[in-house]
Coordinates of N, CA and C and ligand atoms in Angstrom, one line a residue:
M1 N 108.6 69.8 86.1 CA 108.8 69.9 87.8 C 107.9 71.3 88.2
G2 N 107.5 71.0 89.5 CA 106.7 72.4 90.2 C 107.7 73.4 90.5
R3 N 107.2 74.5 91.5 CA 108.0 75.2 91.9 C 108.9 74.4 93.2
P4 N 110.2 75.0 93.9 CA 110.1 74.4 95.3 C 109.1 75.1 96.2
A5 N 108.6 74.3 97.2 CA 107.5 74.5 98.1 C 108.4 75.4 99.1
A6 N 109.3 75.0 99.5 CA 109.8 76.4 100.3 C 109.7 77.3 100.2
Q7 N 110.4 77.7 99.1 CA 110.6 79.4 98.5 C 109.0 79.9 98.4
T8 N 108.5 78.8 97.5 CA 106.5 79.6 97.5 C 106.5 80.0 98.8
A9 N 106.4 79.2 100.1 CA 106.3 79.4 101.2 C 106.9 80.8 101.8
R10 N 108.1 80.7 101.6 CA 108.7 82.2 102.4 C 108.4 83.2 101.7
Q11 N 108.3 83.5 100.2 CA 107.4 84.4 99.3 C 106.3 85.1 100.0
S12 N 105.3 84.0 100.7 CA 104.1 84.6 101.0 C 104.0 85.0 102.2
R13 N 104.9 84.4 102.7 CA 105.1 85.2 104.4 C 105.4 86.8 104.1
R14 N 106.6 87.2 103.2 CA 106.9 88.7 103.2 C 105.4 89.6 103.3
R15 N 105.9 90.3 103.9 CA 104.9 91.3 104.3 C 105.2 92.8 103.3
T16 N 106.1 92.7 102.6 CA 106.7 94.0 102.1 C 105.8 94.3 101.1
T17 N 105.1 93.5 100.2 CA 104.3 93.4 99.2 C 102.6 94.1 99.9
M18 N 102.4 94.0 100.9 CA 101.2 94.6 101.6 C 101.5 95.6 101.9
A19 N 100.6 96.8 100.8 CA 101.2 98.2 101.1 C 100.4 98.9 99.9
L20 N 100.0 100.0 101.0 CA 99.1 100.9 99.6 C 100.0 102.3 99.4
K21 N 99.7 102.5 98.1 CA 100.5 103.6 97.7 C 99.6 105.0 97.4
I22 N 100.0 105.8 97.2 CA 99.5 107.1 97.1 C 99.9 107.9 95.4
V23 N 98.6 107.8 94.9 CA 98.8 108.2 93.3 C 99.2 109.5 93.4
A24 N 100.7 110.2 93.1 CA 100.5 111.2 93.3 C 100.4 112.3 92.5
S25 N 99.9 112.2 91.4 CA 99.1 112.8 89.8 C 97.5 113.3 90.7
Q26 N 97.1 112.6 91.4 CA 95.8 112.8 92.0 C 95.8 113.4 93.5
C27 N 96.9 113.2 94.4 CA 97.2 113.7 95.5 C 96.8 115.6 96.0
T28 N 96.3 115.6 96.9 CA 96.0 117.2 96.7 C 96.9 117.4 97.7
V29 N 97.8 117.1 98.2 CA 98.7 117.4 99.5 C 97.8 118.1 100.6
C30 N 96.8 117.2 100.6 CA 95.8 117.9 102.0 C 96.5 117.5 103.4
G31 N 97.2 116.4 103.2 CA 97.8 116.0 104.7 C 96.9 115.1 105.6
A32 N 95.5 114.9 105.3 CA 94.9 114.3 106.4 C 94.9 112.9 106.6
C33 N 95.8 112.0 105.4 CA 95.9 110.9 105.7 C 97.4 110.8 106.3
E34 N 98.2 111.6 106.6 CA 99.2 111.2 107.4 C 98.9 111.3 109.0
F35 N 97.9 111.8 109.3 CA 97.7 111.7 110.6 C 96.7 110.4 111.1
E36 N 96.3 109.9 110.0 CA 95.1 108.6 110.5 C 96.1 107.7 110.5
C37 N 97.4 107.6 109.6 CA 97.7 106.1 109.3 C 98.6 106.2 111.0
P38 N 98.0 104.7 111.5 CA 98.7 103.8 112.6 C 99.5 103.7 112.4
N39 N 100.3 103.4 111.4 CA 101.8 102.9 111.5 C 102.9 103.9 111.0
A40 N 102.2 105.3 111.1 CA 103.0 106.6 110.3 C 103.9 106.2 109.3
A41 N 103.1 105.5 108.1 CA 103.9 104.9 106.9 C 103.9 106.2 106.2
I42 N 102.9 107.4 106.2 CA 102.8 108.2 105.3 C 103.5 109.5 105.7
K43 N 104.3 110.2 104.8 CA 105.2 111.1 105.3 C 105.5 111.9 103.8
M44 N 105.7 113.2 104.0 CA 105.8 114.3 102.8 C 107.4 113.8 102.6
K45 N 107.3 113.7 101.2 CA 109.1 113.7 100.7 C 108.6 114.9 99.4
R46 N 109.4 115.9 99.6 CA 109.9 117.0 98.2 C 108.3 117.3 98.7
D47 N 107.7 117.6 97.5 CA 106.1 118.3 97.8 C 105.0 116.9 97.5
V48 N 105.2 115.8 97.9 CA 104.4 115.2 97.6 C 104.2 114.0 98.9
Y49 N 103.0 113.4 99.1 CA 102.7 112.5 100.1 C 103.2 111.0 99.4
V50 N 104.1 110.6 100.6 CA 104.2 108.9 100.1 C 103.9 108.1 101.7
I51 N 103.5 106.4 101.0 CA 103.4 105.8 101.9 C 104.7 104.6 101.6
D52 N 105.2 104.3 103.0 CA 106.3 103.7 103.0 C 106.3 102.6 102.8
P53 N 105.9 101.3 102.0 CA 105.9 99.8 101.7 C 106.4 99.2 103.2
G54 N 107.6 99.6 103.7 CA 108.2 98.6 104.7 C 107.0 98.9 106.0
K55 N 106.6 99.9 106.0 CA 105.5 100.4 107.3 C 104.5 100.2 107.0
C56 N 103.5 100.2 105.8 CA 102.4 99.8 106.1 C 101.9 98.3 105.8
T57 N 100.7 98.5 106.8 CA 100.3 97.1 106.7 C 98.9 96.9 106.5
E58 N 98.7 97.8 105.4 CA 97.1 97.5 104.9 C 96.4 97.3 106.0
C59 N 96.5 98.1 107.0 CA 95.7 98.8 108.2 C 95.4 97.0 109.1
D60 N 96.2 96.0 108.6 CA 95.9 94.9 109.2 C 94.4 94.2 109.1
G61 N 94.5 94.3 107.5 CA 93.0 93.8 107.5 C 91.3 94.7 107.4
D62 N 91.8 95.8 108.2 CA 90.8 96.9 108.4 C 90.7 97.7 107.1
D63 N 89.9 98.4 106.7 CA 89.4 99.2 105.9 C 90.6 100.1 106.2
P64 N 91.5 100.2 105.1 CA 92.8 101.3 105.1 C 92.1 102.5 105.0
K65 N 92.9 103.1 106.7 CA 92.4 104.5 107.0 C 92.7 105.6 106.2
C66 N 93.8 105.8 105.5 CA 94.4 106.7 104.6 C 93.3 106.8 103.3
A67 N 93.0 105.7 102.9 CA 91.8 105.5 101.8 C 90.5 106.1 102.8
A68 N 90.5 105.9 103.2 CA 88.9 106.4 104.0 C 89.0 107.9 104.0
V69 N 90.1 108.6 104.9 CA 89.8 109.8 104.6 C 90.4 110.5 104.0
C70 N 90.8 110.1 102.3 CA 91.4 110.9 101.7 C 89.9 111.4 100.7
P71 N 90.1 112.8 100.5 CA 89.1 113.1 99.7 C 88.7 112.7 98.5
V72 N 90.1 112.6 97.7 CA 89.7 112.1 96.1 C 90.0 110.9 95.9
P73 N 89.1 110.1 95.3 CA 88.7 108.7 95.5 C 90.0 108.3 94.4
N74 N 90.0 107.3 95.1 CA 91.2 106.3 94.2 C 92.5 106.8 93.8
T75 N 93.0 107.3 95.4 CA 94.1 107.9 95.3 C 95.2 107.3 96.0
C76 N 94.7 106.5 97.3 CA 94.9 105.5 98.2 C 94.7 104.2 97.7
V77 N 95.6 103.5 96.8 CA 95.3 102.3 96.5 C 96.1 101.4 96.5
P78 N 96.1 100.0 96.1 CA 97.0 98.9 96.7 C 98.2 98.8 95.8
A79 N 99.5 98.7 96.2 CA 100.5 99.3 95.6 C 100.9 98.1 94.4
Ligands
LIG101 S1 96.7 101.4 104.8 FE1 96.6 102.0 107.1 S2 98.7 101.1 107.6 FE2 99.0 101.5 105.3 S3 99.7 103.9 105.1 FE3 97.1 103.7 104.8 S4 96.4 104.5 106.6 FE4 99.2 103.8 107.1
LIG102 S1 94.7 112.6 102.3 FE1 94.5 112.0 100.0 S2 95.0 114.0 99.1 FE2 95.2 114.2 101.1 S3 97.7 113.8 101.4 FE3 97.2 112.0 101.8 S4 96.8 111.0 99.5 FE4 97.0 113.2 99.1

């Protein structure tokens, strides 16, 4: 038997998996990404920057602005 089609469709519509994350061990906490994010998804928590997956839309198909502005390669990456 295959998967229930309705369930598969529901899961594919969920946007919570569409998000980037910040690799904390590489982040220099420069803060540049915080001001570039159009969804205010990036905030400092304790002493590291984190991306709220509930707010990040991966810039809706545009190049992710956080990754573009981040001076450290491969630090804003798909979650
Ligand atoms: S990908 Fe876009 S929406 Fe997501 S955290 Fe980065 S700048 Fe914000
Ligand atoms: S731009 Fe990059 S290095 Fe700077 S705070 Fe954001 S994730 Fe960290």
